[in-house]
Short mmCIF file of C-alpha atoms and ligand atoms in Angstrom, two decimals:
data_model
loop_
_atom_site.label_atom_id
_atom_site.label_comp_id
_atom_site.label_asym_id
_atom_site.label_seq_id
_atom_site.Cartn_x
_atom_site.Cartn_y
_atom_site.Cartn_z
CA MET A 1 9.28 23.48 -16.28
CA SER A 2 7.40 21.49 -13.89
CA GLU A 3 9.00 22.14 -9.69
CA HIS A 4 10.84 18.26 -8.54
CA ILE A 5 9.30 15.33 -7.11
CA THR A 6 10.22 11.59 -5.49
CA TYR A 7 8.15 9.87 -6.83
CA ASN A 8 7.65 6.23 -4.50
CA PHE A 9 7.41 3.18 -6.98
CA ASP A 10 6.71 1.47 -3.62
CA GLN A 11 4.08 2.84 -3.01
CA VAL A 12 1.35 -0.54 -4.08
CA ILE A 13 -2.04 0.16 -6.03
CA ASP A 14 -4.91 -1.64 -6.23
CA ARG A 15 -5.45 -2.12 -9.70
CA ARG A 16 -7.70 -5.41 -8.77
CA HIS A 17 -10.38 -4.54 -6.80
CA ASP A 18 -10.71 -0.18 -7.07
CA ARG A 19 -13.91 0.80 -8.94
CA TRP A 20 -11.72 3.30 -10.50
CA SER A 21 -9.34 1.31 -12.02
CA TYR A 22 -10.42 -0.64 -15.04
CA SER A 23 -7.26 -2.60 -16.16
CA GLU A 24 -6.93 -5.28 -18.47
CA LYS A 25 -3.99 -7.14 -15.95
CA TRP A 26 -5.37 -6.86 -13.14
CA SER A 27 -8.74 -8.03 -14.23
CA ASP A 28 -10.81 -11.89 -14.00
CA SER A 29 -11.82 -11.74 -17.12
CA ALA A 30 -12.34 -14.61 -18.94
CA GLU A 31 -10.99 -12.46 -21.71
CA THR A 32 -7.24 -11.71 -19.22
CA ALA A 33 -7.43 -15.71 -18.59
CA GLU A 34 -7.46 -16.60 -22.27
CA HIS A 35 -4.75 -13.99 -22.78
CA CYS A 36 -2.55 -15.38 -19.78
CA GLY A 37 -3.25 -19.12 -21.38
CA VAL A 38 -4.40 -20.23 -17.83
CA PRO A 39 -8.44 -21.56 -17.34
CA ALA A 40 -8.84 -18.72 -15.09
CA ILE A 41 -7.92 -15.41 -13.12
CA ALA A 42 -7.57 -15.39 -8.84
CA ASP A 43 -7.92 -13.14 -6.18
CA ASP A 44 -4.34 -13.65 -5.60
CA HIS A 45 -2.58 -14.53 -8.17
CA ILE A 46 0.44 -11.83 -9.13
CA ALA A 47 -0.48 -10.68 -12.73
CA LEU A 48 3.37 -9.49 -14.25
CA PHE A 49 2.62 -11.15 -18.21
CA THR A 50 2.03 -7.88 -19.22
CA ALA A 51 4.22 -4.47 -20.51
CA ASP A 52 2.08 -2.26 -18.36
CA MET A 53 2.98 -0.29 -15.21
CA ASP A 54 1.41 -0.01 -12.11
CA PHE A 55 2.77 2.69 -10.94
CA ARG A 56 1.34 5.98 -10.38
CA CYS A 57 1.33 8.59 -13.59
CA ALA A 58 3.80 11.72 -13.61
CA GLN A 59 2.59 14.49 -11.53
CA PRO A 60 2.86 16.80 -15.03
CA ILE A 61 0.28 14.52 -16.81
CA LEU A 62 -2.37 14.24 -13.77
CA ASP A 63 -1.70 18.02 -13.48
CA ALA A 64 -2.80 17.70 -17.43
CA LEU A 65 -5.71 15.06 -17.19
CA HIS A 66 -7.09 17.04 -14.28
CA ALA A 67 -7.45 20.47 -16.22
CA THR A 68 -8.82 18.10 -19.24
CA VAL A 69 -11.09 17.59 -17.55
CA ASP A 70 -11.86 20.88 -15.38
CA HIS A 71 -12.94 22.03 -19.22
CA GLY A 72 -15.54 19.67 -18.88
CA ILE A 73 -16.09 19.73 -23.02
CA PHE A 74 -14.78 16.35 -24.86
CA GLY A 75 -16.46 16.93 -27.98
CA TYR A 76 -13.83 16.00 -31.14
CA SER A 77 -10.60 16.54 -30.47
CA GLY A 78 -7.34 16.27 -32.55
CA LEU A 79 -3.87 17.35 -33.48
CA ALA A 80 -3.97 19.34 -36.64
CA GLY A 81 -2.05 22.98 -36.37
CA ASN A 82 -1.26 21.71 -32.77
CA THR A 83 2.01 22.98 -33.31
CA ARG A 84 2.18 22.34 -29.21
CA TYR A 85 2.05 17.97 -29.41
CA TYR A 86 3.54 18.24 -32.34
CA ASP A 87 6.59 21.32 -30.76
CA ALA A 88 7.24 18.87 -27.19
CA LEU A 89 7.27 16.26 -29.97
CA ARG A 90 10.17 17.25 -31.94
CA ALA A 91 11.91 18.27 -28.85
CA TRP A 92 11.60 14.71 -27.29
CA PHE A 93 13.92 12.80 -29.44
CA ALA A 94 15.78 15.15 -30.67
CA ARG A 95 17.65 16.18 -26.90
CA ARG A 96 17.35 12.46 -25.48
CA ASP A 97 17.82 10.76 -29.00
CA GLY A 98 19.36 13.31 -31.09
CA TRP A 99 16.85 12.01 -33.68
CA ASP A 100 14.96 15.13 -35.98
CA ILE A 101 11.64 13.97 -36.44
CA ASP A 102 10.08 15.97 -39.68
CA THR A 103 6.47 16.25 -38.02
CA ASP A 104 4.61 17.15 -41.12
CA LEU A 105 5.35 12.62 -41.95
CA VAL A 106 4.01 12.15 -39.06
CA SER A 107 1.03 10.32 -38.39
CA TYR A 108 -2.03 9.75 -35.01
CA SER A 109 -2.59 5.66 -34.15
CA PRO A 110 -4.99 5.10 -32.35
CA GLY A 111 -1.81 1.90 -30.87
CA THR A 112 0.51 0.58 -32.82
CA VAL A 113 -0.37 -3.28 -32.21
CA LEU A 114 -3.79 -1.03 -34.20
CA ALA A 115 -0.36 0.10 -36.71
CA LEU A 116 1.24 -2.85 -37.41
CA ASN A 117 -2.10 -4.20 -39.22
CA ILE A 118 -3.04 -0.94 -40.74
CA CYS A 119 0.28 -0.79 -41.80
CA VAL A 120 0.13 -5.01 -43.42
CA HIS A 121 -2.72 -3.30 -44.38
CA ALA A 122 -1.56 -1.03 -46.64
CA PHE A 123 1.69 -1.73 -48.32
CA THR A 124 1.11 -5.28 -48.36
CA LYS A 125 -1.54 -7.51 -50.01
CA PRO A 126 -3.46 -10.90 -49.15
CA GLY A 127 -0.87 -14.02 -49.40
CA ASP A 128 2.47 -11.80 -49.42
CA ALA A 129 5.77 -12.89 -46.63
CA ILE A 130 5.97 -10.16 -43.99
CA ILE A 131 9.88 -10.86 -42.69
CA ILE A 132 9.72 -10.93 -37.99
CA GLN A 133 12.76 -11.86 -35.97
CA ARG A 134 11.43 -14.15 -33.17
CA PRO A 135 11.37 -14.87 -30.25
CA VAL A 136 8.93 -11.61 -30.71
CA TYR A 137 5.35 -9.58 -29.31
CA PRO A 138 2.57 -12.22 -29.49
CA PRO A 139 0.55 -9.15 -31.66
CA PHE A 140 4.14 -9.04 -34.66
CA THR A 141 2.26 -13.07 -35.84
CA SER A 142 -1.31 -12.08 -35.53
CA ALA A 143 -0.56 -9.00 -37.97
CA VAL A 144 0.32 -10.73 -40.43
CA GLU A 145 -0.65 -13.88 -39.82
CA GLY A 146 -4.80 -12.69 -39.27
CA ASN A 147 -5.25 -10.70 -42.49
CA ASP A 148 -3.76 -13.89 -44.66
CA ARG A 149 -0.96 -12.49 -44.72
CA VAL A 150 2.67 -15.39 -43.77
CA VAL A 151 5.66 -15.04 -41.51
CA LEU A 152 8.98 -15.74 -42.94
CA ASP A 153 10.32 -15.55 -39.85
CA ASN A 154 13.98 -14.80 -39.89
CA HIS A 155 15.65 -16.33 -35.82
CA LEU A 156 17.20 -14.84 -33.66
CA VAL A 157 20.69 -15.99 -32.74
CA ARG A 158 20.74 -16.99 -29.47
CA HIS A 159 24.27 -16.77 -27.81
CA THR A 160 25.25 -18.90 -24.62
CA ALA A 161 27.31 -18.54 -22.30
CA ASP A 162 30.20 -19.94 -24.05
CA ASP A 163 30.01 -16.61 -26.88
CA GLU A 164 31.49 -13.66 -26.05
CA GLN A 165 28.67 -11.98 -25.80
CA GLY A 166 27.12 -14.37 -22.97
CA ASP A 167 23.87 -16.60 -22.25
CA LEU A 168 20.55 -14.93 -23.62
CA TYR A 169 22.50 -12.64 -25.96
CA TYR A 170 20.23 -12.50 -29.06
CA THR A 171 21.91 -11.20 -32.71
CA MET A 172 20.69 -11.39 -35.89
CA ASP A 173 21.40 -13.90 -38.06
CA PHE A 174 22.17 -10.97 -41.82
CA ASP A 175 22.06 -13.65 -44.31
CA GLN A 176 18.74 -15.01 -43.43
CA LEU A 177 17.15 -12.09 -43.06
CA GLU A 178 19.15 -11.42 -46.70
CA GLU A 179 17.84 -15.08 -48.72
CA LEU A 180 13.58 -14.08 -47.21
CA ALA A 181 14.32 -10.47 -48.37
CA ALA A 182 15.82 -11.85 -51.58
CA ARG A 183 12.46 -14.26 -51.98
CA ASP A 184 9.48 -12.69 -54.20
CA ASP A 185 6.75 -12.37 -52.65
CA ALA A 186 8.58 -10.87 -48.96
CA ARG A 187 7.77 -7.15 -48.36
CA MET A 188 7.59 -6.22 -45.28
CA LEU A 189 9.86 -6.59 -42.15
CA ILE A 190 8.65 -5.86 -39.22
CA LEU A 191 11.11 -4.72 -36.21
CA CYS A 192 11.23 -4.54 -33.03
CA ASN A 193 14.00 -2.41 -31.03
CA PRO A 194 14.67 -2.58 -28.51
CA HIS A 195 13.12 -6.22 -29.31
CA ASN A 196 10.55 -7.88 -27.18
CA PRO A 197 10.61 -9.84 -25.48
CA VAL A 198 15.03 -10.12 -26.01
CA GLY A 199 15.84 -7.33 -24.58
CA ARG A 200 19.31 -5.64 -27.24
CA ALA A 201 18.65 -2.63 -28.42
CA TRP A 202 19.77 -2.63 -32.19
CA THR A 203 23.10 -0.62 -32.49
CA ALA A 204 23.77 2.06 -36.21
CA GLU A 205 25.62 -1.28 -37.25
CA GLU A 206 23.16 -4.00 -37.41
CA LEU A 207 20.13 -0.72 -37.98
CA ALA A 208 21.79 -0.14 -40.72
CA ARG A 209 23.00 -3.56 -41.85
CA VAL A 210 19.07 -4.56 -41.78
CA ALA A 211 18.58 -1.34 -44.08
CA ASP A 212 21.05 -2.74 -46.76
CA ILE A 213 19.10 -5.52 -47.40
CA CYS A 214 15.52 -4.53 -47.49
CA THR A 215 15.71 -2.19 -49.26
CA ALA A 216 18.21 -3.57 -52.25
CA HIS A 217 15.29 -5.50 -52.26
CA ASP A 218 12.22 -3.45 -51.72
CA VAL A 219 11.78 -4.67 -48.46
CA LEU A 220 9.79 -1.50 -46.12
CA ILE A 221 11.04 -1.70 -43.09
CA VAL A 222 7.67 -1.24 -40.18
CA ALA A 223 10.65 -0.38 -36.26
CA ASP A 224 8.33 -0.95 -33.96
CA GLU A 225 10.04 1.48 -30.82
CA ILE A 226 7.57 1.74 -28.61
CA HIS A 227 10.04 0.70 -25.96
CA GLY A 228 13.32 3.00 -26.88
CA ASP A 229 12.47 5.52 -24.42
CA LEU A 230 13.02 2.87 -21.82
CA MET A 231 17.04 2.30 -21.96
CA ALA A 232 18.79 0.57 -19.48
CA PRO A 233 22.74 2.59 -18.06
CA GLY A 234 25.05 2.94 -20.77
CA TYR A 235 22.60 1.88 -23.21
CA ARG A 236 21.19 5.22 -26.39
CA MET A 237 18.94 4.24 -28.04
CA VAL A 238 19.42 4.37 -31.83
CA HIS A 239 15.92 5.09 -33.73
CA LEU A 240 17.09 2.90 -37.56
CA ALA A 241 15.14 5.71 -39.27
CA GLN A 242 18.83 7.54 -37.95
CA ALA A 243 21.18 4.68 -38.66
CA ALA A 244 19.69 4.80 -42.31
CA PRO A 245 18.83 8.42 -42.86
CA LYS A 246 18.20 7.02 -46.67
CA ALA A 247 15.60 3.84 -46.22
CA ARG A 248 11.95 3.22 -46.76
CA VAL A 249 10.91 2.83 -42.87
CA VAL A 250 7.23 3.78 -40.60
CA THR A 251 8.72 4.31 -37.25
CA CYS A 252 5.73 3.49 -34.02
CA THR A 253 7.11 5.56 -31.63
CA ALA A 254 4.14 6.50 -28.09
CA THR A 255 3.87 8.04 -24.30
CA ASN A 256 2.31 4.48 -24.36
CA LYS A 257 5.17 2.12 -22.63
CA THR A 258 7.68 4.79 -21.60
CA PHE A 259 5.06 6.77 -18.70
CA ASN A 260 2.02 3.39 -18.39
CA LEU A 261 -0.27 5.35 -20.58
CA ALA A 262 -1.71 2.82 -23.14
CA GLY A 263 -4.64 3.24 -21.81
CA LEU A 264 -4.81 6.63 -23.04
CA PRO A 265 -3.32 5.08 -27.32
CA ALA A 266 -2.17 8.44 -29.17
CA THR A 267 1.68 6.30 -31.12
CA ASN A 268 3.09 8.35 -34.07
CA MET A 269 3.75 7.00 -36.84
CA VAL A 270 7.71 9.00 -38.53
CA PHE A 271 6.56 8.26 -42.19
CA SER A 272 10.39 8.36 -44.28
CA ASN A 273 8.48 9.04 -47.81
CA ALA A 274 4.94 11.47 -47.57
CA ALA A 275 2.97 8.59 -50.30
CA ASP A 276 3.32 6.30 -47.88
CA LYS A 277 2.18 8.79 -44.93
CA ALA A 278 -1.29 9.70 -47.54
CA ARG A 279 -0.92 5.47 -47.70
CA PHE A 280 -1.74 4.61 -44.61
CA GLU A 281 -4.49 7.25 -43.33
CA GLU A 282 -6.11 6.17 -46.82
CA VAL A 283 -6.41 3.14 -45.06
CA ARG A 284 -6.84 4.51 -41.33
CA GLY A 285 -9.41 6.47 -42.39
CA TYR A 286 -10.79 8.83 -40.16
CA ALA A 287 -8.99 9.26 -36.27
CA GLU A 288 -7.82 11.40 -34.10
CA PRO A 289 -7.21 11.25 -30.18
CA SER A 290 -8.39 11.65 -27.18
CA PRO A 291 -7.89 15.13 -25.58
CA PHE A 292 -7.29 12.89 -22.39
CA ALA A 293 -4.32 11.98 -25.00
CA ILE A 294 -3.23 15.17 -27.04
CA SER A 295 -3.16 16.33 -23.27
CA ALA A 296 -0.87 13.55 -21.72
CA ALA A 297 1.42 13.22 -24.26
CA ILE A 298 1.92 16.98 -24.25
CA ALA A 299 2.95 16.62 -20.04
CA ALA A 300 4.65 14.36 -20.95
CA TYR A 301 6.62 14.98 -23.84
CA GLU A 302 7.92 19.05 -21.80
CA ASP A 303 8.03 17.62 -17.85
CA GLY A 304 7.75 13.90 -17.75
CA GLU A 305 11.21 13.02 -18.02
CA ASP A 306 12.48 13.77 -14.84
CA TRP A 307 9.16 10.94 -13.98
CA LEU A 308 11.18 9.11 -16.09
CA ALA A 309 14.66 9.38 -14.34
CA GLN A 310 13.41 8.15 -11.50
CA CYS A 311 11.04 5.36 -12.74
CA LEU A 312 13.75 4.15 -14.71
CA ALA A 313 16.49 4.07 -11.76
CA TYR A 314 13.89 2.13 -9.87
CA ILE A 315 13.29 0.11 -12.83
CA GLN A 316 16.93 -0.99 -13.08
CA GLY A 317 16.86 -2.15 -9.34
CA ASN A 318 14.26 -4.33 -9.71
CA ILE A 319 15.87 -6.02 -12.79
CA ASP A 320 18.68 -6.54 -10.44
CA ALA A 321 16.88 -7.46 -7.92
CA VAL A 322 15.08 -9.93 -9.34
CA ILE A 323 17.96 -11.22 -10.97
CA GLY A 324 19.42 -11.39 -8.12
CA TYR A 325 17.24 -12.88 -6.36
CA PHE A 326 17.36 -15.53 -9.47
CA ALA A 327 21.20 -16.53 -9.48
CA GLU A 328 20.59 -17.33 -5.14
CA HIS A 329 17.59 -19.61 -5.87
CA LEU A 330 17.42 -20.95 -8.87
CA PRO A 331 20.83 -21.12 -10.64
CA ASP A 332 20.40 -23.03 -13.31
CA VAL A 333 17.68 -20.81 -15.07
CA GLY A 334 18.62 -18.34 -17.30
CA VAL A 335 17.85 -13.75 -17.44
CA ARG A 336 19.76 -11.53 -17.75
CA ALA A 337 18.93 -7.92 -17.81
CA PRO A 338 17.74 -6.05 -20.80
CA GLU A 339 20.11 -2.90 -23.26
CA GLY A 340 16.31 -1.51 -23.16
CA THR A 341 12.26 -2.20 -21.80
CA TYR A 342 11.45 -3.56 -18.77
CA ILE A 343 11.23 -7.11 -20.07
CA LEU A 344 13.04 -10.27 -18.64
CA TRP A 345 12.99 -13.67 -21.34
CA PHE A 346 13.54 -16.20 -18.34
CA ASP A 347 14.79 -19.76 -20.41
CA PHE A 348 13.61 -22.76 -17.93
CA THR A 349 14.74 -25.62 -20.02
CA GLU A 350 17.63 -26.22 -17.29
CA ARG A 351 15.58 -26.10 -14.24
CA CYS A 352 12.27 -28.97 -16.00
CA ARG A 353 15.64 -30.36 -17.00
CA LYS A 354 15.96 -31.09 -13.34
CA LEU A 355 12.34 -31.68 -13.06
CA GLY A 356 11.73 -33.93 -15.36
CA ILE A 357 9.11 -31.75 -16.49
CA ASP A 358 8.22 -30.23 -20.14
CA GLY A 359 7.15 -26.43 -20.69
CA ALA A 360 3.42 -27.37 -20.24
CA GLU A 361 3.74 -28.60 -16.14
CA LEU A 362 6.48 -25.65 -15.82
CA HIS A 363 3.46 -23.16 -16.99
CA ARG A 364 1.34 -24.65 -14.94
CA ARG A 365 3.24 -24.25 -11.58
CA ILE A 366 3.85 -20.76 -12.37
CA TYR A 367 0.51 -19.95 -12.29
CA GLU A 368 -1.07 -22.19 -10.40
CA ASP A 369 1.29 -23.59 -8.37
CA ALA A 370 2.93 -20.03 -7.08
CA ARG A 371 0.12 -18.11 -8.68
CA VAL A 372 2.03 -15.31 -10.42
CA LEU A 373 1.05 -15.46 -14.04
CA LEU A 374 4.21 -14.98 -16.81
CA GLN A 375 3.66 -14.75 -20.27
CA ASP A 376 4.31 -17.83 -21.80
CA GLY A 377 7.44 -18.24 -24.26
CA THR A 378 5.05 -20.41 -26.70
CA ASN A 379 3.48 -17.15 -27.59
CA PHE A 380 6.69 -15.36 -28.41
CA ASP A 381 8.30 -18.73 -30.41
CA PRO A 382 5.92 -21.14 -31.02
CA GLN A 383 9.05 -23.33 -32.30
CA GLY A 384 11.33 -23.16 -29.88
CA GLY A 385 9.93 -21.23 -27.14
CA GLU A 386 8.58 -23.99 -24.84
CA PHE A 387 10.69 -23.38 -22.10
CA PHE A 388 11.06 -19.55 -21.91
CA GLN A 389 8.61 -17.50 -19.97
CA ARG A 390 9.30 -13.45 -20.22
CA MET A 391 8.08 -11.06 -16.55
CA VAL A 392 7.40 -7.02 -16.94
CA VAL A 393 8.87 -5.45 -14.54
CA PRO A 394 7.57 -1.82 -14.06
CA SER A 395 6.05 -2.86 -10.13
CA PRO A 396 6.77 -2.06 -6.16
CA ARG A 397 9.67 -4.48 -5.66
CA SER A 398 8.09 -6.42 -2.75
CA MET A 399 5.48 -7.67 -5.60
CA LEU A 400 8.76 -9.25 -7.63
CA LEU A 401 10.63 -10.92 -4.99
CA ASP A 402 6.39 -11.68 -3.87
CA ALA A 403 6.15 -13.42 -7.03
CA CYS A 404 10.62 -14.43 -7.28
CA GLU A 405 9.15 -16.45 -3.91
CA ARG A 406 6.38 -18.03 -4.83
CA ILE A 407 8.13 -19.62 -8.47
CA ALA A 408 11.54 -20.24 -6.46
CA ARG A 409 9.05 -23.22 -4.50
CA ALA A 410 6.93 -24.10 -6.87
CA LEU A 411 10.43 -25.38 -8.91
CA SER A 412 11.92 -26.50 -5.94
C1 PLP B 501 6.16 -4.18 -28.79
C2 PLP B 501 5.58 -3.71 -28.43
N1 PLP B 501 4.44 -3.08 -29.97
C3 PLP B 501 3.74 -2.47 -29.05
C4 PLP B 501 2.79 -2.41 -28.29
C5 PLP B 501 1.35 -2.63 -27.64
O1 PLP B 501 1.39 -1.35 -27.82
P1 PLP B 501 0.22 -0.53 -28.59
O2 PLP B 501 -0.79 -0.70 -26.36
O3 PLP B 501 -0.35 1.20 -29.00
O4 PLP B 501 -0.77 -0.96 -29.23
C6 PLP B 501 3.46 -3.88 -27.08
C7 PLP B 501 3.20 -3.82 -25.80
O5 PLP B 501 3.50 -4.41 -24.94
C8 PLP B 501 4.73 -3.88 -27.82
O6 PLP B 501 5.46 -4.39 -26.58
#
């Protein structure tokens, strides 16, 4: 175990100009602008649109990466026979979530979005229908439509202030899920748990119900659970594979979101049977993580918990600060603390109604007047997302509060 270090999450690190950063989030490239749905990105834009932390990495991970650099040889690398990696992975989920993984059923993917696309190819054919639950992380839609499959939207149910659960609480429409899963062409459900962007961490009961419906109709569940380590105080992650141990499910987990290692991808695909793992690998082809990804992941799983605990406490402070700011300065904007993820999902409907503006003008004001880059709600929900914006908050608090002030000015 590494020694205790107190990390400074308030530190602002320049990721936009530093020669060695290579950050996509802080890039001013045309591609990043297009990703944000804006014409161009300038030096004074605050980037809060993508699920990426602005914090310095955990020291044990940095130490492991330095040691890997010092080794000096970077030829083909791989996980075969790497018991240390698999032991660390297994111990992580057993310790934190009480989830017992059979590591013989784990496979590697160089990224989760890629893994979703591989699963679509491996387990469905063109023209098949795939269920997703909007509003949802946009690459779910592209993994389906970009591969000539058809989206079935089992739209989440949004609750309001009059409901017991309170405003912006989302639940699943199980009757509709049953109807969609019963269709002859329905082959797969891509589940997001905890859910990006609405922040629900699905309960064991909800997950068991999803699994029952999908099992009854032979619909494969692909559970993207890569935000599963980012739980709010008082919530515990339940994996679908835990809630429904007999279900046919492919679970995606990673150090990516937990430790901000998206640049060193190592998604763990946890299968419920050997045949699905073999099929996945057949379609994926040869792929192994880099020595840096392996080093970083082992250090994260073995020695990263101290950093993570501090990071989660800081993020919770950010969530409270942003929600508090909006409650005081823009009280008609809807937002609630997530149960899991570091994502805030804002409803600007009432504010826009009062200002007499549409969603496009809302987006323009935030981007052009406030000079803040959020992600437009239409990306998550093409039909109902017009007045929604997503903000990702693992950044120094000063940066977030600056963004909040700018947004309040632009919308007052
Ligand atoms: C739900 C979800 N899945 C996948 C990803 C991307 O994962 P990867 O970088 O491993 O492709 C993200 C990133 O924001 C996400 O929120």
